PDB file of C-alpha atoms and ligand atoms in Angstrom:
ATOM      1  CA  UNK A   1      48.388 -49.140 -39.713  1.00 65.00           C
ATOM      2  CA  UNK A   2      46.354 -46.342 -39.022  1.00 75.00           C
ATOM      3  CA  UNK A   3      44.999 -45.013 -35.657  1.00 84.00           C
ATOM      4  CA  UNK A   4      41.387 -45.625 -35.288  1.00 92.00           C
ATOM      5  CA  UNK A   5      39.378 -42.548 -34.685  1.00 97.00           C
ATOM      6  CA  UNK A   6      38.802 -41.989 -31.812  1.00 98.00           C
ATOM      7  CA  UNK A   7      34.443 -40.915 -31.108  1.00 98.00           C
ATOM      8  CA  UNK A   8      32.673 -38.894 -28.563  1.00 98.00           C
ATOM      9  CA  UNK A   9      28.793 -38.865 -29.347  1.00 98.00           C
ATOM     10  CA  UNK A  10      26.395 -36.678 -27.598  1.00 98.00           C
ATOM     11  CA  UNK A  11      22.630 -36.001 -27.714  1.00 98.00           C
ATOM     12  CA  UNK A  12      22.363 -32.766 -28.834  1.00 98.00           C
ATOM     13  CA  UNK A  13      25.164 -29.761 -30.726  1.00 98.00           C
ATOM     14  CA  UNK A  14      24.478 -27.854 -27.390  1.00 98.00           C
ATOM     15  CA  UNK A  15      26.109 -30.834 -24.894  1.00 98.00           C
ATOM     16  CA  UNK A  16      28.629 -31.534 -27.112  1.00 98.00           C
ATOM     17  CA  UNK A  17      29.759 -27.402 -27.520  1.00 98.00           C
ATOM     18  CA  UNK A  18      29.999 -27.269 -23.767  1.00 98.00           C
ATOM     19  CA  UNK A  19      31.570 -30.288 -23.031  1.00 98.00           C
ATOM     20  CA  UNK A  20      34.011 -30.100 -26.288  1.00 98.00           C
ATOM     21  CA  UNK A  21      34.819 -26.843 -24.349  1.00 98.00           C
ATOM     22  CA  UNK A  22      35.776 -28.686 -21.398  1.00 98.00           C
ATOM     23  CA  UNK A  23      38.252 -30.878 -23.093  1.00 98.00           C
ATOM     24  CA  UNK A  24      39.885 -28.633 -25.085  1.00 98.00           C
ATOM     25  CA  UNK A  25      39.925 -25.600 -22.289  1.00 98.00           C
ATOM     26  CA  UNK A  26      41.997 -29.151 -20.353  1.00 98.00           C
ATOM     27  CA  UNK A  27      44.227 -30.014 -23.389  1.00 98.00           C
ATOM     28  CA  UNK A  28      45.436 -26.028 -23.160  1.00 98.00           C
ATOM     29  CA  UNK A  29      45.669 -25.657 -19.724  1.00 98.00           C
ATOM     30  CA  UNK A  30      48.423 -29.242 -19.658  1.00 98.00           C
ATOM     31  CA  UNK A  31      49.511 -27.653 -22.858  1.00 98.00           C
ATOM     32  CA  UNK A  32      50.153 -24.880 -20.378  1.00 98.00           C
ATOM     33  CA  UNK A  33      51.803 -26.273 -18.195  1.00 98.00           C
ATOM     34  CA  UNK A  34      54.147 -27.936 -20.226  1.00 98.00           C
ATOM     35  CA  UNK A  35      55.225 -25.547 -22.378  1.00 97.00           C
ATOM     36  CA  UNK A  36      54.374 -22.641 -20.411  1.00 98.00           C
ATOM     37  CA  UNK A  37      52.003 -21.283 -23.452  1.00 98.00           C
ATOM     38  CA  UNK A  38      49.215 -23.251 -26.107  1.00 98.00           C
ATOM     39  CA  UNK A  39      48.799 -22.817 -29.826  1.00 98.00           C
ATOM     40  CA  UNK A  40      45.123 -23.288 -30.440  1.00 99.00           C
ATOM     41  CA  UNK A  41      44.613 -23.844 -34.666  1.00 99.00           C
ATOM     42  CA  UNK A  42      40.002 -23.548 -35.075  1.00 99.00           C
ATOM     43  CA  UNK A  43      38.774 -23.640 -38.373  1.00 98.00           C
ATOM     44  CA  UNK A  44      35.937 -22.501 -39.815  1.00 98.00           C
ATOM     45  CA  UNK A  45      32.459 -23.011 -41.221  1.00 96.00           C
ATOM     46  CA  UNK A  46      29.342 -22.738 -39.681  1.00 96.00           C
ATOM     47  CA  UNK A  47      29.751 -25.854 -37.359  1.00 98.00           C
ATOM     48  CA  UNK A  48      32.215 -24.272 -34.437  1.00 98.00           C
ATOM     49  CA  UNK A  49      30.389 -20.639 -32.919  1.00 98.00           C
ATOM     50  CA  UNK A  50      28.479 -22.402 -30.562  1.00 98.00           C
ATOM     51  CA  UNK A  51      31.282 -24.493 -29.369  1.00 98.00           C
ATOM     52  CA  UNK A  52      33.857 -21.505 -29.615  1.00 98.00           C
ATOM     53  CA  UNK A  53      31.188 -19.394 -27.958  1.00 98.00           C
ATOM     54  CA  UNK A  54      31.745 -22.454 -24.902  1.00 98.00           C
ATOM     55  CA  UNK A  55      35.539 -22.470 -25.330  1.00 98.00           C
ATOM     56  CA  UNK A  56      35.696 -18.357 -24.607  1.00 98.00           C
ATOM     57  CA  UNK A  57      33.714 -18.328 -21.581  1.00 98.00           C
ATOM     58  CA  UNK A  58      36.588 -21.068 -19.938  1.00 98.00           C
ATOM     59  CA  UNK A  59      38.734 -19.959 -17.002  1.00 98.00           C
ATOM     60  CA  UNK A  60      42.375 -20.591 -18.742  1.00 98.00           C
ATOM     61  CA  UNK A  61      44.831 -17.570 -18.837  1.00 98.00           C
ATOM     62  CA  UNK A  62      43.938 -16.580 -22.145  1.00 98.00           C
ATOM     63  CA  UNK A  63      47.421 -14.478 -22.369  1.00 98.00           C
ATOM     64  CA  UNK A  64      49.593 -17.477 -22.374  1.00 98.00           C
ATOM     65  CA  UNK A  65      47.175 -18.688 -25.573  1.00 98.00           C
ATOM     66  CA  UNK A  66      47.521 -18.200 -29.731  1.00 98.00           C
ATOM     67  CA  UNK A  67      45.017 -18.566 -31.808  1.00 98.00           C
ATOM     68  CA  UNK A  68      45.197 -19.679 -35.556  1.00 98.00           C
ATOM     69  CA  UNK A  69      42.627 -20.440 -38.226  1.00 98.00           C
ATOM     70  CA  UNK A  70      43.671 -23.843 -39.952  1.00 98.00           C
ATOM     71  CA  UNK A  71      42.376 -22.532 -43.009  1.00 98.00           C
ATOM     72  CA  UNK A  72      40.836 -19.180 -44.817  1.00 98.00           C
ATOM     73  CA  UNK A  73      38.726 -17.584 -47.594  1.00 98.00           C
ATOM     74  CA  UNK A  74      40.899 -15.263 -49.149  1.00 98.00           C
ATOM     75  CA  UNK A  75      37.950 -12.018 -48.493  1.00 98.00           C
ATOM     76  CA  UNK A  76      38.366  -9.217 -45.997  1.00 97.00           C
ATOM     77  CA  UNK A  77      37.754  -9.796 -42.694  1.00 97.00           C
ATOM     78  CA  UNK A  78      34.949  -7.666 -42.607  1.00 98.00           C
ATOM     79  CA  UNK A  79      32.830 -10.093 -45.042  1.00 98.00           C
ATOM     80  CA  UNK A  80      30.014 -13.153 -43.557  1.00 97.00           C
ATOM     81  CA  UNK A  81      32.681 -15.533 -45.412  1.00 97.00           C
ATOM     82  CA  UNK A  82      35.796 -14.202 -43.297  1.00 98.00           C
ATOM     83  CA  UNK A  83      36.725 -17.380 -40.821  1.00 98.00           C
ATOM     84  CA  UNK A  84      38.833 -14.841 -38.988  1.00 98.00           C
ATOM     85  CA  UNK A  85      35.168 -12.394 -38.772  1.00 98.00           C
ATOM     86  CA  UNK A  86      34.101 -15.686 -37.340  1.00 98.00           C
ATOM     87  CA  UNK A  87      36.475 -16.231 -34.535  1.00 98.00           C
ATOM     88  CA  UNK A  88      37.064 -12.383 -33.377  1.00 98.00           C
ATOM     89  CA  UNK A  89      32.900 -12.464 -32.867  1.00 98.00           C
ATOM     90  CA  UNK A  90      32.851 -15.841 -31.321  1.00 98.00           C
ATOM     91  CA  UNK A  91      36.155 -17.083 -29.776  1.00 98.00           C
ATOM     92  CA  UNK A  92      37.908 -14.312 -28.854  1.00 98.00           C
ATOM     93  CA  UNK A  93      35.307 -12.871 -26.987  1.00 98.00           C
ATOM     94  CA  UNK A  94      34.993 -13.327 -22.965  1.00 98.00           C
ATOM     95  CA  UNK A  95      37.565 -14.471 -21.132  1.00 98.00           C
ATOM     96  CA  UNK A  96      39.297 -15.248 -24.268  1.00 98.00           C
ATOM     97  CA  UNK A  97      39.437 -11.802 -25.570  1.00 98.00           C
ATOM     98  CA  UNK A  98      43.049 -12.141 -23.967  1.00 98.00           C
ATOM     99  CA  UNK A  99      44.482 -14.311 -26.212  1.00 98.00           C
ATOM    100  CA  UNK A 100      46.760 -13.912 -29.342  1.00 98.00           C
ATOM    101  CA  UNK A 101      45.801 -14.119 -33.247  1.00 98.00           C
ATOM    102  CA  UNK A 102      47.464 -15.267 -35.887  1.00 98.00           C
ATOM    103  CA  UNK A 103      45.337 -13.987 -38.885  1.00 98.00           C
ATOM    104  CA  UNK A 104      45.773 -15.888 -42.753  1.00 98.00           C
ATOM    105  CA  UNK A 105      44.489 -13.214 -44.422  1.00 98.00           C
ATOM    106  CA  UNK A 106      45.958 -10.502 -45.358  1.00 97.00           C
ATOM    107  CA  UNK A 107      45.065  -7.562 -47.549  1.00 96.00           C
ATOM    108  CA  UNK A 108      47.470  -7.766 -50.259  1.00 91.00           C
ATOM    109  CA  UNK A 109      47.183  -8.149 -54.310  1.00 88.00           C
ATOM    110  CA  UNK A 110      47.250 -12.297 -54.603  1.00 97.00           C
ATOM    111  CA  UNK A 111      46.526 -14.852 -52.130  1.00 97.00           C
ATOM    112  CA  UNK A 112      49.672 -16.308 -52.937  1.00 97.00           C
ATOM    113  CA  UNK A 113      51.265 -13.044 -51.628  1.00 97.00           C
ATOM    114  CA  UNK A 114      48.482 -13.469 -48.154  1.00 98.00           C
ATOM    115  CA  UNK A 115      49.975 -16.805 -48.312  1.00 98.00           C
ATOM    116  CA  UNK A 116      53.774 -15.854 -47.604  1.00 98.00           C
ATOM    117  CA  UNK A 117      52.248 -12.575 -45.474  1.00 98.00           C
ATOM    118  CA  UNK A 118      50.522 -15.662 -43.353  1.00 98.00           C
ATOM    119  CA  UNK A 119      53.239 -18.301 -42.912  1.00 98.00           C
ATOM    120  CA  UNK A 120      55.592 -15.787 -41.655  1.00 98.00           C
ATOM    121  CA  UNK A 121      53.323 -15.069 -39.067  1.00 98.00           C
ATOM    122  CA  UNK A 122      53.145 -19.147 -38.337  1.00 98.00           C
ATOM    123  CA  UNK A 123      56.748 -19.914 -38.641  1.00 98.00           C
ATOM    124  CA  UNK A 124      57.043 -17.220 -35.346  1.00 98.00           C
ATOM    125  CA  UNK A 125      55.098 -19.263 -33.729  1.00 98.00           C
ATOM    126  CA  UNK A 126      56.291 -22.055 -31.342  1.00 98.00           C
ATOM    127  CA  UNK A 127      54.917 -25.152 -33.609  1.00 98.00           C
ATOM    128  CA  UNK A 128      53.389 -27.906 -33.214  1.00 98.00           C
ATOM    129  CA  UNK A 129      49.902 -26.620 -32.261  1.00 98.00           C
ATOM    130  CA  UNK A 130      48.567 -27.905 -29.271  1.00 98.00           C
ATOM    131  CA  UNK A 131      45.378 -28.504 -29.900  1.00 98.00           C
ATOM    132  CA  UNK A 132      44.409 -28.485 -34.060  1.00 98.00           C
ATOM    133  CA  UNK A 133      40.208 -28.894 -34.852  1.00 99.00           C
ATOM    134  CA  UNK A 134      38.926 -29.875 -38.416  1.00 98.00           C
ATOM    135  CA  UNK A 135      35.566 -29.570 -39.496  1.00 98.00           C
ATOM    136  CA  UNK A 136      34.493 -32.100 -42.913  1.00 98.00           C
ATOM    137  CA  UNK A 137      32.134 -30.660 -45.671  1.00 98.00           C
ATOM    138  CA  UNK A 138      29.798 -32.465 -47.582  1.00 97.00           C
ATOM    139  CA  UNK A 139      32.878 -33.486 -49.824  1.00 97.00           C
ATOM    140  CA  UNK A 140      34.984 -35.003 -47.775  1.00 98.00           C
ATOM    141  CA  UNK A 141      37.236 -32.352 -47.137  1.00 98.00           C
ATOM    142  CA  UNK A 142      38.848 -30.538 -44.612  1.00 98.00           C
ATOM    143  CA  UNK A 143      40.674 -27.563 -43.462  1.00 98.00           C
ATOM    144  CA  UNK A 144      40.424 -25.814 -47.415  1.00 98.00           C
ATOM    145  CA  UNK A 145      41.961 -29.363 -49.139  1.00 98.00           C
ATOM    146  CA  UNK A 146      39.032 -29.346 -51.176  1.00 98.00           C
ATOM    147  CA  UNK A 147      38.695 -33.417 -53.606  1.00 98.00           C
ATOM    148  CA  UNK A 148      38.560 -30.926 -56.985  1.00 97.00           C
ATOM    149  CA  UNK A 149      41.831 -28.127 -56.728  1.00 97.00           C
ATOM    150  CA  UNK A 150      44.632 -28.586 -58.851  1.00 96.00           C
ATOM    151  CA  UNK A 151      46.885 -27.983 -55.698  1.00 93.00           C
ATOM    152  CA  UNK A 152      45.731 -30.081 -54.112  1.00 97.00           C
ATOM    153  CA  UNK A 153      48.862 -32.396 -54.203  1.00 97.00           C
ATOM    154  CA  UNK A 154      50.905 -29.726 -53.047  1.00 98.00           C
ATOM    155  CA  UNK A 155      48.590 -28.982 -49.947  1.00 98.00           C
ATOM    156  CA  UNK A 156      48.198 -32.749 -49.405  1.00 98.00           C
ATOM    157  CA  UNK A 157      52.071 -33.300 -49.690  1.00 98.00           C
ATOM    158  CA  UNK A 158      53.605 -34.772 -46.737  1.00 97.00           C
ATOM    159  CA  UNK A 159      56.964 -33.686 -47.184  1.00 97.00           C
ATOM    160  CA  UNK A 160      56.325 -30.031 -48.186  1.00 98.00           C
ATOM    161  CA  UNK A 161      58.242 -27.882 -46.398  1.00 98.00           C
ATOM    162  CA  UNK A 162      55.305 -25.111 -46.653  1.00 98.00           C
ATOM    163  CA  UNK A 163      53.313 -24.332 -43.617  1.00 98.00           C
ATOM    164  CA  UNK A 164      50.543 -22.228 -45.612  1.00 98.00           C
ATOM    165  CA  UNK A 165      49.933 -22.571 -49.200  1.00 98.00           C
ATOM    166  CA  UNK A 166      46.922 -20.746 -51.187  1.00 97.00           C
ATOM    167  CA  UNK A 167      44.279 -23.634 -52.410  1.00 96.00           C
ATOM    168  CA  UNK A 168      42.182 -22.705 -55.049  1.00 93.00           C
ATOM    169  CA  UNK A 169      39.214 -25.263 -55.694  1.00 97.00           C
ATOM    170  CA  UNK A 170      36.005 -24.690 -57.919  1.00 96.00           C
ATOM    171  CA  UNK A 171      33.780 -26.443 -55.130  1.00 96.00           C
ATOM    172  CA  UNK A 172      35.052 -22.812 -52.915  1.00 96.00           C
ATOM    173  CA  UNK A 173      33.424 -20.525 -53.473  1.00 91.00           C
ATOM    174  CA  UNK A 174      36.672 -17.694 -53.152  1.00 96.00           C
ATOM    175  CA  UNK A 175      40.392 -18.768 -53.666  1.00 97.00           C
ATOM    176  CA  UNK A 176      41.885 -19.816 -49.609  1.00 98.00           C
ATOM    177  CA  UNK A 177      44.594 -20.099 -47.368  1.00 98.00           C
ATOM    178  CA  UNK A 178      45.059 -23.352 -45.560  1.00 98.00           C
ATOM    179  CA  UNK A 179      47.915 -24.643 -43.362  1.00 98.00           C
ATOM    180  CA  UNK A 180      49.057 -28.291 -44.723  1.00 98.00           C
ATOM    181  CA  UNK A 181      49.151 -31.560 -43.886  1.00 98.00           C
ATOM    182  CA  UNK A 182      52.579 -31.658 -41.738  1.00 98.00           C
ATOM    183  CA  UNK A 183      51.427 -28.743 -39.704  1.00 98.00           C
ATOM    184  CA  UNK A 184      47.947 -30.335 -39.299  1.00 98.00           C
ATOM    185  CA  UNK A 185      49.235 -33.979 -38.644  1.00 98.00           C
ATOM    186  CA  UNK A 186      51.879 -32.522 -36.349  1.00 98.00           C
ATOM    187  CA  UNK A 187      49.607 -31.561 -33.531  1.00 98.00           C
ATOM    188  CA  UNK A 188      50.043 -32.724 -30.384  1.00 98.00           C
ATOM    189  CA  UNK A 189      46.069 -33.049 -30.034  1.00 98.00           C
ATOM    190  CA  UNK A 190      43.998 -33.508 -33.829  1.00 98.00           C
ATOM    191  CA  UNK A 191      40.126 -33.756 -33.323  1.00 98.00           C
ATOM    192  CA  UNK A 192      37.002 -33.440 -35.791  1.00 98.00           C
ATOM    193  CA  UNK A 193      34.137 -31.649 -34.883  1.00 98.00           C
ATOM    194  CA  UNK A 194      30.905 -32.697 -37.585  1.00 98.00           C
ATOM    195  CA  UNK A 195      27.287 -32.544 -36.795  1.00 98.00           C
ATOM    196  CA  UNK A 196      24.667 -34.358 -38.407  1.00 98.00           C
ATOM    197  CA  UNK A 197      23.887 -38.227 -39.725  1.00 98.00           C
ATOM    198  CA  UNK A 198      24.916 -37.076 -42.823  1.00 98.00           C
ATOM    199  CA  UNK A 199      28.451 -36.070 -42.697  1.00 98.00           C
ATOM    200  CA  UNK A 200      28.727 -39.491 -39.947  1.00 98.00           C
ATOM    201  CA  UNK A 201      27.685 -41.592 -42.283  1.00 98.00           C
ATOM    202  CA  UNK A 202      30.099 -39.934 -44.860  1.00 98.00           C
ATOM    203  CA  UNK A 203      32.826 -39.968 -42.212  1.00 98.00           C
ATOM    204  CA  UNK A 204      32.843 -43.393 -41.321  1.00 98.00           C
ATOM    205  CA  UNK A 205      32.357 -44.253 -44.983  1.00 98.00           C
ATOM    206  CA  UNK A 206      35.054 -42.266 -46.323  1.00 97.00           C
ATOM    207  CA  UNK A 207      37.145 -44.672 -43.210  1.00 96.00           C
ATOM    208  CA  UNK A 208      35.750 -47.842 -43.767  1.00 96.00           C
ATOM    209  CA  UNK A 209      36.435 -47.590 -47.825  1.00 96.00           C
ATOM    210  CA  UNK A 210      39.726 -46.298 -47.702  1.00 94.00           C
ATOM    211  CA  UNK A 211      38.776 -43.613 -49.669  1.00 95.00           C
ATOM    212  CA  UNK A 212      41.288 -41.091 -50.766  1.00 94.00           C
ATOM    213  CA  UNK A 213      38.493 -38.062 -49.382  1.00 97.00           C
ATOM    214  CA  UNK A 214      41.282 -35.554 -48.485  1.00 98.00           C
ATOM    215  CA  UNK A 215      39.916 -35.982 -44.590  1.00 98.00           C
ATOM    216  CA  UNK A 216      40.707 -39.669 -45.225  1.00 97.00           C
ATOM    217  CA  UNK A 217      44.554 -38.855 -46.034  1.00 97.00           C
ATOM    218  CA  UNK A 218      44.452 -36.788 -43.052  1.00 97.00           C
ATOM    219  CA  UNK A 219      43.110 -39.360 -41.165  1.00 96.00           C
ATOM    220  CA  UNK A 220      45.810 -41.643 -42.145  1.00 95.00           C
ATOM    221  CA  UNK A 221      48.690 -39.857 -42.046  1.00 96.00           C
ATOM    222  CA  UNK A 222      47.842 -38.750 -37.809  1.00 96.00           C
ATOM    223  CA  UNK A 223      50.506 -40.572 -36.472  1.00 95.00           C
ATOM    224  CA  UNK A 224      48.338 -40.523 -33.456  1.00 94.00           C
ATOM    225  CA  UNK A 225      44.342 -41.083 -32.914  1.00 97.00           C
ATOM    226  CA  UNK A 226      42.086 -38.188 -33.833  1.00 98.00           C
ATOM    227  CA  UNK A 227      39.348 -37.771 -31.334  1.00 98.00           C
ATOM    228  CA  UNK A 228      36.042 -37.467 -33.101  1.00 98.00           C
ATOM    229  CA  UNK A 229      33.158 -34.944 -31.409  1.00 98.00           C
ATOM    230  CA  UNK A 230      29.644 -35.410 -33.479  1.00 98.00           C
ATOM    231  CA  UNK A 231      26.131 -34.941 -32.042  1.00 98.00           C
ATOM    232  CA  UNK A 232      23.000 -35.049 -34.755  1.00 98.00           C
ATOM    233  CA  UNK A 233      21.910 -31.658 -35.584  1.00 97.00           C
ATOM    234  CA  UNK A 234      18.902 -29.592 -34.219  1.00 94.00           C
ATOM    235  CA  UNK A 235      16.562 -30.543 -36.681  1.00 95.00           C
ATOM    236  CA  UNK A 236      17.338 -33.731 -36.621  1.00 96.00           C
ATOM    237  CA  UNK A 237      16.661 -34.261 -32.533  1.00 93.00           C
ATOM    238  CA  UNK A 238      13.696 -36.064 -32.564  1.00 82.00           C
TER     239      UNK A 238
HETATM  240  O1  LIG B 301      36.339 -22.232 -43.430  1.00 74.59           O
HETATM  241  C1  LIG B 301      36.008 -22.761 -44.130  1.00 74.59           C
HETATM  242  O2  LIG B 301      34.618 -23.515 -44.602  1.00 74.59           O
HETATM  243  C2  LIG B 301      36.044 -24.699 -43.061  1.00 74.59           C
HETATM  244  O3  LIG B 301      37.550 -24.422 -41.942  1.00 74.59           O
HETATM  245  C3  LIG B 301      36.257 -26.059 -43.882  1.00 74.59           C
HETATM  246  O4  LIG B 301      37.289 -26.984 -43.773  1.00 74.59           O
HETATM  247  C4  LIG B 301      35.160 -26.409 -43.386  1.00 74.59           C
HETATM  248  O5  LIG B 301      35.274 -26.771 -41.725  1.00 74.59           O
HETATM  249  C5  LIG B 301      34.100 -27.661 -43.801  1.00 74.59           C
HETATM  250  O6  LIG B 301      34.394 -27.146 -45.100  1.00 74.59           O
HETATM  251  C6  LIG B 301      32.581 -27.750 -43.013  1.00 74.59           C
HETATM  252  O7  LIG B 301      31.915 -26.781 -42.766  1.00 74.59           O
HETATM  253  P1  LIG B 301      30.219 -26.550 -41.960  1.00 74.59           P
HETATM  254  O8  LIG B 301      30.905 -26.560 -40.717  1.00 74.59           O
HETATM  255  O9  LIG B 301      30.226 -24.892 -42.884  1.00 74.59           O
HETATM  256  O10 LIG B 301      29.459 -27.771 -42.773  1.00 74.59           O
END
């Protein structure tokens, strides 16, 4: 039986960003108290930047926090499409500049080679992640688990020994690198950050109809409830 998601609703994206930053900071602080360090995996895209900037200002011993992307576009880190660029410019600043970062992107000949290099970096972290934050696209993808990807079964294989795989998809603008399903659902705290009425309706429909969209599969495979942080988009505020 799937543990139902726990909703955390906010009136505005700004209120969400501040409270989400408090909650993530508290979870990271608890992890450090428990095991002397904290592992944080974050998604990219257009939603998380305000939350990243709020989190970057929280009083934590960031020198004991290790950050990694949940997924990455196979583009140079100077590209506006780079999640690493987004994270370095919005999260690894202010107090959070002291955190360490494990990249997924590597300047290799092929995306498959980059996945192997990324996996070497992720494999030396003391997994599982203490906090892993997902986003969701309008097609129900999460991480780089794209519904139209020929590699979807590989990245969603609950028994894959791989930690990182490449994941091309016609709907993805560029080749992708992604943590695999077992790494995602092993997180001690798994959260989903979505904004806008359309994404809320889509997510609720996927769950209600048990659609086999990637976000639905992640929720089904998660051994513990997923915390969903939601607010309307700025453009939807009355
Ligand atoms: O690399 C990425 O794009 C993300 O990791 C991806 O999974 C993202 O969370 C969704 O696509 C939502 O993106 P938006 O926040 O832009 O809607």
